[in-house]
XYZ file of C-alpha atoms in Angstrom:
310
model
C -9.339 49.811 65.230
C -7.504 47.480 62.957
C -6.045 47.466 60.245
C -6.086 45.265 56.936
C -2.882 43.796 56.090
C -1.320 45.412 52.717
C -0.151 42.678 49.969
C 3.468 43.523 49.141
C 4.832 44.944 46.024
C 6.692 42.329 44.313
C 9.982 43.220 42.421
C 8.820 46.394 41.073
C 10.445 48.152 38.627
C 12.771 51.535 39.567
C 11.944 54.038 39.527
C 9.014 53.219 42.124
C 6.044 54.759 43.435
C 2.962 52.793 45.207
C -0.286 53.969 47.571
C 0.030 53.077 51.458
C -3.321 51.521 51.767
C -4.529 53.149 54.767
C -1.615 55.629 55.210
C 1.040 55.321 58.566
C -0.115 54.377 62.001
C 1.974 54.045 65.011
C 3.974 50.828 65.160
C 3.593 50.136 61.010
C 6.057 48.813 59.564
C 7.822 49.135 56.035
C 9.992 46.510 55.206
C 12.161 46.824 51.919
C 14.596 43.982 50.244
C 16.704 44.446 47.363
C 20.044 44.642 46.171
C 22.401 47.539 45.293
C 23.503 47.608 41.967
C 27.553 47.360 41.818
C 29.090 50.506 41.492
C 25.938 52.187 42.533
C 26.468 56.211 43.441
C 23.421 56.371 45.315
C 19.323 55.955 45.821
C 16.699 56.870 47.539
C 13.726 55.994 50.111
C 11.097 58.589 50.424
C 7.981 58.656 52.560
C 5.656 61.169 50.821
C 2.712 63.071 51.018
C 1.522 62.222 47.912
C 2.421 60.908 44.590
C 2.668 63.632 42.318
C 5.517 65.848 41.389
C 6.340 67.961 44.255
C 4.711 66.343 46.752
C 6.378 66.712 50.465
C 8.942 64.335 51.272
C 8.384 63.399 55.077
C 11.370 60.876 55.277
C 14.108 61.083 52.707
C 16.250 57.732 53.360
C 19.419 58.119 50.901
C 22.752 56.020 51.154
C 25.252 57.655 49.015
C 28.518 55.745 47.840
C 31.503 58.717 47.738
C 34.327 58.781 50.157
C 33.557 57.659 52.434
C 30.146 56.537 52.057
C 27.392 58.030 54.232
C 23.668 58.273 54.368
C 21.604 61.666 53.970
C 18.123 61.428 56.215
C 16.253 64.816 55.191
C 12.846 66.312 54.763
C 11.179 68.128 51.791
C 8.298 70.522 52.568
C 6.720 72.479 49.822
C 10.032 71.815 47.670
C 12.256 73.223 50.288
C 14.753 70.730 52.173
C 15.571 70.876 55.333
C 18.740 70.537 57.792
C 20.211 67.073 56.366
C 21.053 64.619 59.202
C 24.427 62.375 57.580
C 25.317 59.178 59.272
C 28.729 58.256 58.287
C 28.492 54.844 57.608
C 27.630 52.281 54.641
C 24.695 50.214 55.612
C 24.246 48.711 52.081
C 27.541 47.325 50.148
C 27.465 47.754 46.345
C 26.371 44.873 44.636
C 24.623 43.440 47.395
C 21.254 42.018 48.808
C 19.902 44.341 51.685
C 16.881 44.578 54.034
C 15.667 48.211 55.383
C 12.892 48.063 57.561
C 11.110 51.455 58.734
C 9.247 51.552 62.015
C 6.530 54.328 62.547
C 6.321 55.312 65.928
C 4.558 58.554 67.881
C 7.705 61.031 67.376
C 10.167 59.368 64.891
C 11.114 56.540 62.412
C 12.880 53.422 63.536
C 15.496 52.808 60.679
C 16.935 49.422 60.456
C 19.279 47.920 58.357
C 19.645 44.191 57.895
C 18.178 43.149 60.975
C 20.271 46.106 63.435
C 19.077 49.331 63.773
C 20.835 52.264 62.027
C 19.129 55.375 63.301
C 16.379 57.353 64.493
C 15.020 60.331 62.702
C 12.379 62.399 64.454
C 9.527 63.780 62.367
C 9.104 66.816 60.700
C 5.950 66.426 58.907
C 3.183 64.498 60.622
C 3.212 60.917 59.665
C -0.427 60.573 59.186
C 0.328 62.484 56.212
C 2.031 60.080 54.411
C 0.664 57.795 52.034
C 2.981 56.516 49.508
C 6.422 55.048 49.011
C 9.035 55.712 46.179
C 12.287 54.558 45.251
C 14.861 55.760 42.636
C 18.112 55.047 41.798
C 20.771 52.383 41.005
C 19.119 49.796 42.934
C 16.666 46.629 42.559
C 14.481 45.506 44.338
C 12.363 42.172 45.388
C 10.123 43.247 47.483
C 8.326 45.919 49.593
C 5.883 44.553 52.444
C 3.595 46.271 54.850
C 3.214 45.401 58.260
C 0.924 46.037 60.937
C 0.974 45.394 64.783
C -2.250 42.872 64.890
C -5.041 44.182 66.908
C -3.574 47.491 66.877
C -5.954 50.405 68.600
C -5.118 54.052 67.847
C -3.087 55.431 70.522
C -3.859 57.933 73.372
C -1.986 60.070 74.947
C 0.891 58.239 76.656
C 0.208 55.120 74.351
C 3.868 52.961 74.321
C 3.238 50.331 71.780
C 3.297 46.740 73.352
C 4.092 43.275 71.286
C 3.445 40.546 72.783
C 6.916 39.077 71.404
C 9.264 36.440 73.185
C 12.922 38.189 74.044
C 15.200 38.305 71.311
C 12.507 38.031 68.244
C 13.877 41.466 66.584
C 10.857 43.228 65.897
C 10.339 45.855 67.278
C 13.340 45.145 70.118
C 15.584 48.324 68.688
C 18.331 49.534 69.574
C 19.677 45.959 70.268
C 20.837 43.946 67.706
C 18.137 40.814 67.051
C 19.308 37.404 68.813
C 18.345 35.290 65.603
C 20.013 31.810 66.787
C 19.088 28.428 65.211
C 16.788 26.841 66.191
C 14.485 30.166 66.086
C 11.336 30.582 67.498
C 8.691 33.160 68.021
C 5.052 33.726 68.530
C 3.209 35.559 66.154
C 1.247 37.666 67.219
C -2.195 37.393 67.499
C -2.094 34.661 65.074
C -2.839 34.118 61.222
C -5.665 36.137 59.138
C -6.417 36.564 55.773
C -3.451 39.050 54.491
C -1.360 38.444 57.297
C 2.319 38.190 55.656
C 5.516 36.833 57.304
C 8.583 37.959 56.122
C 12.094 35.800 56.500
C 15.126 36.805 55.382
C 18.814 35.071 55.976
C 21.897 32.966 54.396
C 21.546 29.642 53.447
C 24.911 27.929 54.896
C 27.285 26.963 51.786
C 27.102 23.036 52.838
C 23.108 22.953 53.646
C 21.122 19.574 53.565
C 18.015 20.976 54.832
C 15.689 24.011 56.230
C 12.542 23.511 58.106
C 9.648 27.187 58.270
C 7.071 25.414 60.435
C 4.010 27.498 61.228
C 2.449 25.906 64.482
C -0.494 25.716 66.144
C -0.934 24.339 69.824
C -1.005 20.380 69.044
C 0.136 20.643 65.335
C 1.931 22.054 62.502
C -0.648 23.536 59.742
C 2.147 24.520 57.416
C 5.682 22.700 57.102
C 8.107 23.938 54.220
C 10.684 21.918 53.930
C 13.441 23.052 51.300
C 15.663 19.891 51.043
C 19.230 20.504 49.056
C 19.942 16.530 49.045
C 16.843 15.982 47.498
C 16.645 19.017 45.145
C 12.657 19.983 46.630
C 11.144 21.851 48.580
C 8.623 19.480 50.483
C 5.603 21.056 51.978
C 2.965 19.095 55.136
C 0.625 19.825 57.779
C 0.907 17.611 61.070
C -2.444 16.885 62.840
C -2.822 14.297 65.987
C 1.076 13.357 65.483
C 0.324 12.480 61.890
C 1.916 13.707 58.748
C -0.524 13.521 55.745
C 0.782 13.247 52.118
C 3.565 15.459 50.787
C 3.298 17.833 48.892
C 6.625 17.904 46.419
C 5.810 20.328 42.699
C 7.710 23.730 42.264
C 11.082 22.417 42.543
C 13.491 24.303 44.407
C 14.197 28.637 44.362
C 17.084 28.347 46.743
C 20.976 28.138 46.296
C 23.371 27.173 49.055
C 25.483 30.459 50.361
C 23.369 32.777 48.625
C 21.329 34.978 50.544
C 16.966 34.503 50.030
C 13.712 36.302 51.407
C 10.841 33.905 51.731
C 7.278 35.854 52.457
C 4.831 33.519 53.266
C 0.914 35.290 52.791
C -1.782 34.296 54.370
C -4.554 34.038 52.142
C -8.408 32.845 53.011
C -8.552 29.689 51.292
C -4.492 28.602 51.183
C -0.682 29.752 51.453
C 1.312 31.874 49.011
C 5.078 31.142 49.093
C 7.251 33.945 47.623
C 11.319 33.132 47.008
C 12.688 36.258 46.357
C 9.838 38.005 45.095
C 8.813 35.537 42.843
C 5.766 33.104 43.780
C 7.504 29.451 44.223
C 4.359 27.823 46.022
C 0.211 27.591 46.989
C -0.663 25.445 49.986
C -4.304 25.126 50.485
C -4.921 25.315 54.009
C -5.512 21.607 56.082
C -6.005 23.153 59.246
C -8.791 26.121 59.029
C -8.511 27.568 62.230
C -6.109 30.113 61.299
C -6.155 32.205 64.375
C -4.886 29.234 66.218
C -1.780 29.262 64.332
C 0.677 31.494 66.533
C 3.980 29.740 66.298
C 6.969 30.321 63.597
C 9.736 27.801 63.812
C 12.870 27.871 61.790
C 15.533 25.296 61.796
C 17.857 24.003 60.082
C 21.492 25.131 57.763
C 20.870 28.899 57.766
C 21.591 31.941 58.988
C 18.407 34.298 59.704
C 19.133 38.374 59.486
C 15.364 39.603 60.069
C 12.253 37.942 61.127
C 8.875 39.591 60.688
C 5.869 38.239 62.510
């Protein structure tokens, strides 16, 4: 059975609460970007059972910034918590940009924090009871995006999830830390479809001419952005037969050199949606149609990468 690919929730306001279309499966993925606020205290992360008041808290994900800082993983069940399980340790500095990305899987949640993973934290309440997200506290956020393993088939007994993911790609290669060298390339899997999203996030180096996202297919490249600092644009192209056709150059340019970014590029059925950040920067209508063909993402250029999804 598969699964329709959830649209992300762009820079939503805090305090947060949104549906998971279709609840957990094994081997979805929650990916969250945002930035601490400075002198933050603490937030949250929950995984719930529900969106009212009340509602059982399967995961409770909760950095908090005393001395010295730690993070509380705990579980609510009809407004009792549980045994808390503290990991000593300050994923998330105050007043900066972070990535946490969840993993479901049979008997626990993968945590991962800016690309490496953090912990493990074994269920208490079965994750097919979950349904909704919420965040609260003295954070932002940019983004929260939804991913699913493509062609995934409800597991039997035994199941191990398999990806059919080059070494080093990051996702879902825990506990080792992601091998995100430049040039970067890996395959995605089982190609682009209508709400398929790819997520990129990284540094732009301080002294950066140019970056290259090229989405490939097996003689082309369907979808070339091209942010270009000695120009001041972000160019956008599809190569077919070893031929560029005309450039695309509106939108200007939603990137600063040494700051840190999150592009998500969405698949759509009739053209590309480019979002900087959380905000929309670009549409590309799509040249080249056969989208399932498309299974290659290449990134090159002045940056440093600090998680890929694909």
């Amino acid at each position: 059975m598969a699964f329709y690919q959830q649209q992300p929730f762009y820079n939503p306001r805090i305090p947060f609460s949104g549906q998971i279309q279709g609840g957990l499966q094994d081997g979805k993925s929650i990916i969250i970007s945002g930035r601490v606020l400075p002198g933050a205290n603490r937030f949250h992360v929950n995984l719930q059972c529900g969106s009212h008041s009340g509602a059982d808290i399967a995961l409770h994900f909760n950095p908090r910034y005393e001395s010295p800082g730690y993070v509380v993983h705990n579980t609510c069940q009809s407004r009792n918590w549980g045994s808390e399980e503290r990991k000593y340790e300050s994923p998330f500095p105050q007043g900066q940009t972070f990535t946490l990305q969840i993993l479901v899987e049979q008997d626990k949640y993968k945590i991962s924090t800016n690309g490496r993973h953090f912990m493990d934290y074994r269920h208490r309440v079965p994750y097919t009871q979950v349904d909704t997200v919420s965040v609260d506290g003295m954070v932002e956020l940019n983004s929260i995006a939804f991913q699913n393993p493509a062609g995934y088939i409800a597991p039997q007994a035994g199941y191990q999830p398999q990806y059919a993911m080059p070494p080093g790609c990051g996702f879902p290669a825990y506990p080792s830390a992601p091998n995100y060298t430049i040039p970067y390339k890996t395959v995605i899997n089982g190609g682009l479809y209508p709400g398929k999203n790819i997520v990129i996030n990284g540094v732009i180096n301080p002294n950066a001419s140019r970056i290259t996202f090229n989405l490939r297919y097996r003689s082309g490249i369907a979808f070339h952005y091209n942010p270009r600092f000695d120009e001041k644009v972000v160019v956008r192209n599809t190569n077919q037969m070893e031929n560029w056709g005309p450039e695309e150059r509106s939108g200007g340019l939603p990137f600063q050199k040494g700051q840190p970014f999150q592009v998500t590029i969405s698949c759509n059925p009739h053209h590309y949606n480019v979002f900087v950040n959380g905000k929309q920067a670009h549409t590309y209508k799509h040249r080249f149609t056969m989208l399932h063909e498309i299974d290659i993402l290449e990134i090159c250029g002045d940056l440093q990468l600090s998680l890929v999804q694909a």
